[in-house]
Coordinates of C-alpha atoms in Angstrom, one line a residue:
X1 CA 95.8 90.4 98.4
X2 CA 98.2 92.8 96.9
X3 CA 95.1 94.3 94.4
X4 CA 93.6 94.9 97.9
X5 CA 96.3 97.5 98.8
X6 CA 96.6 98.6 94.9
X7 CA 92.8 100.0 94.7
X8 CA 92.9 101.3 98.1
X9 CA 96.0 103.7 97.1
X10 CA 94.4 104.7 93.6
X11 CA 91.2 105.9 95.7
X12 CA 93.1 108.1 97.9
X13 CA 91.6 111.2 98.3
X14 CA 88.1 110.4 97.2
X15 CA 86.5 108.3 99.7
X16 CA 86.0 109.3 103.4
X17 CA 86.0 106.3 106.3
X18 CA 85.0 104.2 106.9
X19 CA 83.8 102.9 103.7
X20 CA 82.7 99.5 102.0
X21 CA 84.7 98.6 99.1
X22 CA 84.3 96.3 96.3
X23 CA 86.2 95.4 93.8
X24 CA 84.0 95.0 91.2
X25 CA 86.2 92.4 88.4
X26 CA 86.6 90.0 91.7
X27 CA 83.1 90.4 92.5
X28 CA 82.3 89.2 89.1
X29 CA 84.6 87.0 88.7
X30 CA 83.3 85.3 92.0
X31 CA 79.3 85.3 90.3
X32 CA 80.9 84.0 87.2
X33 CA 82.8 80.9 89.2
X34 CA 79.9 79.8 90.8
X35 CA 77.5 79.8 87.8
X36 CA 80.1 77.9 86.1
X37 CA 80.3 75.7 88.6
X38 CA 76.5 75.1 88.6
X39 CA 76.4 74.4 85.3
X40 CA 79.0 71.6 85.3
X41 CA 76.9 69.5 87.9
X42 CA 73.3 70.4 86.2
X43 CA 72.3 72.9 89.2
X44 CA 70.1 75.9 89.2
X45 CA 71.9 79.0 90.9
X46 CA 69.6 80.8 93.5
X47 CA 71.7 83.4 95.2
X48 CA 70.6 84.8 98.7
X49 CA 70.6 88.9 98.3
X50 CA 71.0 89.2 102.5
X51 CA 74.8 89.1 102.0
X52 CA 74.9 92.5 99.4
X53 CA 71.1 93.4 99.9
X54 CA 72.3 95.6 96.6
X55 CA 69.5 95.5 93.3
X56 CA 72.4 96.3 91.0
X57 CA 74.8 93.2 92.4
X58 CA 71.2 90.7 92.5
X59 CA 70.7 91.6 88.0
X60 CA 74.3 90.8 87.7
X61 CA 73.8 87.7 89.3
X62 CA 70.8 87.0 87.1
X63 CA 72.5 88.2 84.1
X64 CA 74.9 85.7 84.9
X65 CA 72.4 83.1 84.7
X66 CA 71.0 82.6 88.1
X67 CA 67.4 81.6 88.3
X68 CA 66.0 83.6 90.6
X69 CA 66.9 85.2 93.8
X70 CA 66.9 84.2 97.6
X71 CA 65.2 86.6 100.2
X72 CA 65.9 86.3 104.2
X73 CA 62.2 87.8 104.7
X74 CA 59.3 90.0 103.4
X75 CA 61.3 93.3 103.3
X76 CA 63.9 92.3 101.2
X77 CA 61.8 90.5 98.9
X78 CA 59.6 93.9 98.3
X79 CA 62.6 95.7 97.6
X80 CA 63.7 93.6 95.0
X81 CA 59.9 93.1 93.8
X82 CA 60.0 96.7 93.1
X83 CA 63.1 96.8 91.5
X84 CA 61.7 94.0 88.8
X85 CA 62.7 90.7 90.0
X86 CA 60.0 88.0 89.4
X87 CA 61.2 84.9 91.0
X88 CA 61.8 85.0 94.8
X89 CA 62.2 82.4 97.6
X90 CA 62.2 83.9 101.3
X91 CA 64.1 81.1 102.7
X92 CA 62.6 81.3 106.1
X93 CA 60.2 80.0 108.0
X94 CA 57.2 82.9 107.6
X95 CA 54.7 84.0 110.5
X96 CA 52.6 86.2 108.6
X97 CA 51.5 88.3 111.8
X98 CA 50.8 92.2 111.5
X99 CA 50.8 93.5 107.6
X100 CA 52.8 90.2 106.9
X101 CA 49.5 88.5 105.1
X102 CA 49.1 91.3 103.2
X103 CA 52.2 92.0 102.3
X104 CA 52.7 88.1 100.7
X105 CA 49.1 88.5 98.8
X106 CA 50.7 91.5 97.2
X107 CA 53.9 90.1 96.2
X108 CA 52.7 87.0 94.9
X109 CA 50.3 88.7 92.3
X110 CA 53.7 90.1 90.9
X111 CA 56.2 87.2 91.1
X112 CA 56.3 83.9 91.8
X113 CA 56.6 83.6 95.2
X114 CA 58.2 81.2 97.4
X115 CA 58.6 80.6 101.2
X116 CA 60.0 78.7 103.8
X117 CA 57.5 76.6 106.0
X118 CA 58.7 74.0 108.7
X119 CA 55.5 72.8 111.3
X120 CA 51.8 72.9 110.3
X121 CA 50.7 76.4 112.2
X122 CA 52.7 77.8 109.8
X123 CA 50.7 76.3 106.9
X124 CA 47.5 77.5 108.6
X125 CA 47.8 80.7 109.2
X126 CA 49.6 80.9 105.8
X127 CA 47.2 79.7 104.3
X128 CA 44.4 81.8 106.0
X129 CA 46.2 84.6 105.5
X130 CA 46.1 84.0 101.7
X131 CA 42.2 83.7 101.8
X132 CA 41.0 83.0 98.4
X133 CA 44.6 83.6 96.9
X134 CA 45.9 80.7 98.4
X135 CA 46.9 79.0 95.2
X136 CA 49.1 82.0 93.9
X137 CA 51.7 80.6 97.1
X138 CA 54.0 78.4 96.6
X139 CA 55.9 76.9 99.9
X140 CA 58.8 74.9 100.0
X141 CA 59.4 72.4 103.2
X142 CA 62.3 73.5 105.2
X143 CA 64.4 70.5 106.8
X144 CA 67.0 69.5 109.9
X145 CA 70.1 68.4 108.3
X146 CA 72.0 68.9 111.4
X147 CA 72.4 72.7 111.8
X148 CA 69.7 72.8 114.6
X149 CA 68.3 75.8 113.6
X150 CA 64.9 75.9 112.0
X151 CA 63.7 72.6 110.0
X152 CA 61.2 69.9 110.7
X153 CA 62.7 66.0 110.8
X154 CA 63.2 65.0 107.0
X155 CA 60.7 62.3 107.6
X156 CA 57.8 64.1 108.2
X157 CA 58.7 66.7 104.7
X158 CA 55.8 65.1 103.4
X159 CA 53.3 64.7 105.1
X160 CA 53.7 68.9 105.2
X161 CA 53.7 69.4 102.2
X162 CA 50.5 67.2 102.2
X163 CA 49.0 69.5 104.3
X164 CA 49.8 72.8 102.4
X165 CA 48.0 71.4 99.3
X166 CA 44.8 70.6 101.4
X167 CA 45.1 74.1 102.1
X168 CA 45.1 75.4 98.8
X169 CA 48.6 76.3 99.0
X170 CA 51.5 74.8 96.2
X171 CA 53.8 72.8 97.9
X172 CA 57.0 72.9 95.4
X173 CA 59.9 71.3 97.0
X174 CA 62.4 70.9 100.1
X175 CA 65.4 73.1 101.1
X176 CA 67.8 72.8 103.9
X177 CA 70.5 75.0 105.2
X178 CA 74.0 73.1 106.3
X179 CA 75.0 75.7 108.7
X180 CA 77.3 73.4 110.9
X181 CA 79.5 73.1 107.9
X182 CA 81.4 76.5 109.0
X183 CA 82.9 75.0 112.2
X184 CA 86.2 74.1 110.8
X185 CA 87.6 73.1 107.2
X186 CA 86.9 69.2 107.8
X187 CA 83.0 69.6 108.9
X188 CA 82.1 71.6 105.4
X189 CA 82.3 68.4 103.3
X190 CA 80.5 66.0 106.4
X191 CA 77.6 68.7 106.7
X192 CA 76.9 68.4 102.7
X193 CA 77.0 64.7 103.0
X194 CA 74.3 65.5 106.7
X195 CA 72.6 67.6 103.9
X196 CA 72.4 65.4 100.8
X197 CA 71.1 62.6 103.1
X198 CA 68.1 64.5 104.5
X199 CA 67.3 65.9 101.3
X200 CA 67.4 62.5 99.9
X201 CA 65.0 61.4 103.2
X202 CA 62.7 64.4 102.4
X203 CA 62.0 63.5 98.7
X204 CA 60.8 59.8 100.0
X205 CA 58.5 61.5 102.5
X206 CA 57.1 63.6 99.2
X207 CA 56.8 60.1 97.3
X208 CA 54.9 58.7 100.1
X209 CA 52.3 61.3 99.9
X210 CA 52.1 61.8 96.0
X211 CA 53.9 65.3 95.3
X212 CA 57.0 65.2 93.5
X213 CA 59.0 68.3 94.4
X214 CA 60.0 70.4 91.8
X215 CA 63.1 72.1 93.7
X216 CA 65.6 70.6 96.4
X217 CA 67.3 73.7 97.2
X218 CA 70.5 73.4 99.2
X219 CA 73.1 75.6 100.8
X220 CA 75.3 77.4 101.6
X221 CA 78.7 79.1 100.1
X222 CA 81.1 77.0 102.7
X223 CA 79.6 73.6 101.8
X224 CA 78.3 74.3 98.0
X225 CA 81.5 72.5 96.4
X226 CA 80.3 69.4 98.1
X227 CA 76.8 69.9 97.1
X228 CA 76.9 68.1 93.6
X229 CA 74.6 65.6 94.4
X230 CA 72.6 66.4 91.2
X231 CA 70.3 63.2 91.3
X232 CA 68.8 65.3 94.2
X233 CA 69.9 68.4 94.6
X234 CA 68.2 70.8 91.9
X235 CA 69.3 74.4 93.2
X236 CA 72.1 76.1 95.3
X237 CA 71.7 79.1 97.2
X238 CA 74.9 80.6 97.9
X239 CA 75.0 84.3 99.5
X240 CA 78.9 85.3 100.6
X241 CA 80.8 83.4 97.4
X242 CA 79.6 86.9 95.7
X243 CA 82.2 88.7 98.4
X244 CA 83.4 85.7 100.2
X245 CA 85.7 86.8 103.9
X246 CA 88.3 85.9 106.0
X247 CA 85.9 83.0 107.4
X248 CA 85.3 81.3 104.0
X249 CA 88.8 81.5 103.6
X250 CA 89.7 80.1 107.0
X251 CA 87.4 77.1 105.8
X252 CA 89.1 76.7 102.4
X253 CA 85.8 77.7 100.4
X254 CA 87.8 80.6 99.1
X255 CA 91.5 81.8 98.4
X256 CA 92.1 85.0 99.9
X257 CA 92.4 86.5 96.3
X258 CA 88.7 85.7 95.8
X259 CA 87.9 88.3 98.6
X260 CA 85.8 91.2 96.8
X261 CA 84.9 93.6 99.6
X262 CA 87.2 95.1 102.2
X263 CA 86.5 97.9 104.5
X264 CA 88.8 101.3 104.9
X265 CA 89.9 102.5 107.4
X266 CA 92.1 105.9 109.0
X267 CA 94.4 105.4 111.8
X268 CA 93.6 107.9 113.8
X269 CA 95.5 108.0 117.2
X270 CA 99.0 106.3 117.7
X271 CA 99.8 106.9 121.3
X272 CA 99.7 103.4 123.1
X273 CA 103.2 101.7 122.1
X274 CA 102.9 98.9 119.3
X275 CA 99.3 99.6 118.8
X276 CA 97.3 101.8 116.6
X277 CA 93.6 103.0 116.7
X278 CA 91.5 103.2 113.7
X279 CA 87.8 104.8 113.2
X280 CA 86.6 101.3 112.4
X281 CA 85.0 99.6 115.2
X282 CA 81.6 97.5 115.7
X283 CA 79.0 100.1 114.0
X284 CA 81.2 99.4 110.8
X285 CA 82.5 96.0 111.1
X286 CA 79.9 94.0 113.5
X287 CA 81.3 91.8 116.3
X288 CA 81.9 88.9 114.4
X289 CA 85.1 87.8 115.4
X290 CA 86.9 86.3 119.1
X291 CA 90.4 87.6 120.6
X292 CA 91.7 84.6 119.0
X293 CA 91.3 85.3 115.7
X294 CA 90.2 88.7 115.7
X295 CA 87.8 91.1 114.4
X296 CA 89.1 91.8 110.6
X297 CA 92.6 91.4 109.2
X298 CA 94.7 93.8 107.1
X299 CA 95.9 92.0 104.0
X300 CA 99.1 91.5 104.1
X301 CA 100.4 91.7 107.0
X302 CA 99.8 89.4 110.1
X303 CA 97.9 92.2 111.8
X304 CA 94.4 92.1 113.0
X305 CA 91.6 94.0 114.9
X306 CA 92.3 92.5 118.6
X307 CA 89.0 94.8 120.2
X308 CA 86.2 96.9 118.6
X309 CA 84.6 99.7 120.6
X310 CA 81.2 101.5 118.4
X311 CA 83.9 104.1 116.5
X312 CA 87.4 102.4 117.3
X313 CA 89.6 99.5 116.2
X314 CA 92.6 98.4 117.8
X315 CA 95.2 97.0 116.2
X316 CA 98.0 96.0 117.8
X317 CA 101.4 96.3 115.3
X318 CA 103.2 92.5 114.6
X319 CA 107.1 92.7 114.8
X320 CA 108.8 94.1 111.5
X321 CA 108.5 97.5 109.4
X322 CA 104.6 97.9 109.8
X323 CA 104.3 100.8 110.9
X324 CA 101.4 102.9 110.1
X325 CA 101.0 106.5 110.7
X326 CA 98.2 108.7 111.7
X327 CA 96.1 109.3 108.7
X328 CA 97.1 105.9 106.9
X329 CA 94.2 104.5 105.4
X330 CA 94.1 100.8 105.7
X331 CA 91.8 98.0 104.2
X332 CA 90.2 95.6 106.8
X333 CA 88.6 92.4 105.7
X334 CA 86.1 91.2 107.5
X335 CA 85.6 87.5 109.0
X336 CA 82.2 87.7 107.8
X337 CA 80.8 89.8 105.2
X338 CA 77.3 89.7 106.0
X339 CA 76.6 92.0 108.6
X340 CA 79.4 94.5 107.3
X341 CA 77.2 95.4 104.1
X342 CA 74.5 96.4 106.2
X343 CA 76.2 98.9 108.6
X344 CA 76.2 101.2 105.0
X345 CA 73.8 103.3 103.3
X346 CA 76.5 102.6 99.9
X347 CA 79.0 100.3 98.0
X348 CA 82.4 101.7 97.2
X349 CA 82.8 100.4 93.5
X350 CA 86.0 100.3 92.0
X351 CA 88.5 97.4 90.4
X352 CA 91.7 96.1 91.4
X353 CA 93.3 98.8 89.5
X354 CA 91.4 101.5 90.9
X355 CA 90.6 102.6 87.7
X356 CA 87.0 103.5 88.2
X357 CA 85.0 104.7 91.3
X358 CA 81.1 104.0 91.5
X359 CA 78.4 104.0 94.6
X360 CA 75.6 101.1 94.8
X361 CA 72.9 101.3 97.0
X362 CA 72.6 98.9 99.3
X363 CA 68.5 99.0 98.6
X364 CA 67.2 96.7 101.2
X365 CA 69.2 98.2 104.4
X366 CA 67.5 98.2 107.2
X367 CA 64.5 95.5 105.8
X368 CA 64.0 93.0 108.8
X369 CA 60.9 92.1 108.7

């Protein structure tokens, strides 16, 4: 992490802190290693845009060769409607209460539009919210593959989908999300294996009822180098491999040198013995994080956030000539990306030189619902 520290002291002076900062050649390098990846096991790259929520990050991905993009609900899909993208899956499991109906009648007369369904009052009032328009609204069938999240039983895939197409709605596929493969390094391979096998369950239940799905969309960036089952799998949707973080690290989907975004930060205060304070705390960093493995790491070094108040992060000083001063400005990397990008209004572009200095916006801040 060396080109961490590098970029950091080339931008000293220009950027006030706390600030989000990518470095934009391991960025693409990242984008570039997954589609790469994809294309060696015949998969269609689908990237989810809630981990940089950024229009200028989502066309490099497409330039790069993804298909499409994936959306975590309405609001970020209209930003990036706006912005020109024409092929969008909201991976979630839509109520379309309030302007929700609306909204989705509007987007899909300018993209194709997909969305995540899981239990048949969901289909209804999809479907009744798209009137007459019902056709233009292609769902796919979200799945249990062990996360416990959202997801019907594999088994019964079908006989949704079956029920969106009496509704006049498309019914286009399955996706799943593996989210208990980030508990430790040795569950990231056994959850792909959880997800292969109700994906595989799914596209029986689709058989049994007549509809061959077009996509069988799986996830996520800790489990994706497990998820080569290309007899059924047709798309990945990967969000943090495009910054990846201390966590995908932790879990071996990542070397730390494949870590793209980093946050700066000033001590400020040094009065508490072994132990300095800087003005990066939960409003910049999020919570993610326990005592035991703490809130964001310098590079480095073996020290790392211990507590975050709003404005402050303590960091207590390891053994050995680390020794920051006031007014050091140090780069914290995050356990998990995701909710770091969204604590900013802008991206702090450079390259692991420090060569260049740009601001992205990060467009769909803010977009919940």
């Amino acid at each position: 992490m060396n080109r961490i520290q590098g970029a950091l002291n080339a931008l000293a002076g220009r950027i006030d802190t706390p600030a989000p900062i990518i470095l934009v050649d391991v960025m693409q390098d990242n984008i570039d290693r997954m589609q790469g990846f994809a294309a060696q096991h015949n998969l269609d790259v689908r990237p989810h845009v809630k981990t940089h929520k950024c229009v200028e990050i989502g066309w490099r991905q497409v330039k790069a060769g993804a298909v499409g993009i994936t959306a975590g609900n309405v609001g970020e899909a209209e930003v990036f409607a706006a912005a020109g993208f024409d092929d969008i899956f909201i991976a979630y499991p839509i109520w379309p209460s309030g302007t929700k109906g609306l909204r989705l009648r509007k987007l899909a007369v300018t993209t194709r539009l997909r969305v995540g369904v899981d239990n048949f009052a969901a289909i209804d009032a999809l479907a009744d919210a798209m009137g007459t328009e019902a056709e233009r609204l292609q769902v796919v069938i979200e799945v249990d593959c062990g996360a416990r999240r959202s997801g019907a039983p594999p088994e019964i895939a079908g006989d949704l989908a079956a029920a969106a197409r009496r509704r006049g709605l498309v019914p286009v596929g399955i996706f799943t999300y593996p989210g208990h493969g980030s508990s430790n390094r040795d569950a990231r391979k056994a959850a792909a294996l959880d997800q292969e096998a109700a994906l595989t369950t799914a596209v029986r239940s689709f058989s049994a009822v007549g509809i061959s799905p077009e996509v069988v969309s799986a996830g996520s960036t800790p489990t994706v180098e497990f998820s080569t089952a290309s007899s059924v799998i047709t798309e990945i949707r990967p969000g943090e491999y495009v910054f990846n973080d201390l966590n995908n690290a932790r879990l071996g989907a990542c070397t730390e040198d494949q870590i793209a975004l980093f946050v700066a930060g000033t001590v400020v205060s040094s009065w508490v013995p072994d132990q300095v304070i800087l003005d990066v705390g939960s409003k910049a960093l999020s919570r993610e994080g326990s005592p035991e493995i703490g809130y964001g790491a310098v590079p480095g070094t073996s020290a790392i956030l211990s507590k975050l108040n709003e404005y402050h992060g303590f960091l207590p000083l390891p053994a050995g000539d680390f020794r920051p001063s006031v007014g050091t400005v140090l780069p914290i990397v995050p356990n998990h990306v995701c909710p770091v990008v969204i604590n900013f209004e802008e991206l702090i572009v450079t390259d692991s030189a420090g060569a260049s200095l740009e601001r992205w916006r990060v467009d769909a801040r803010g977009f919940l619902s």
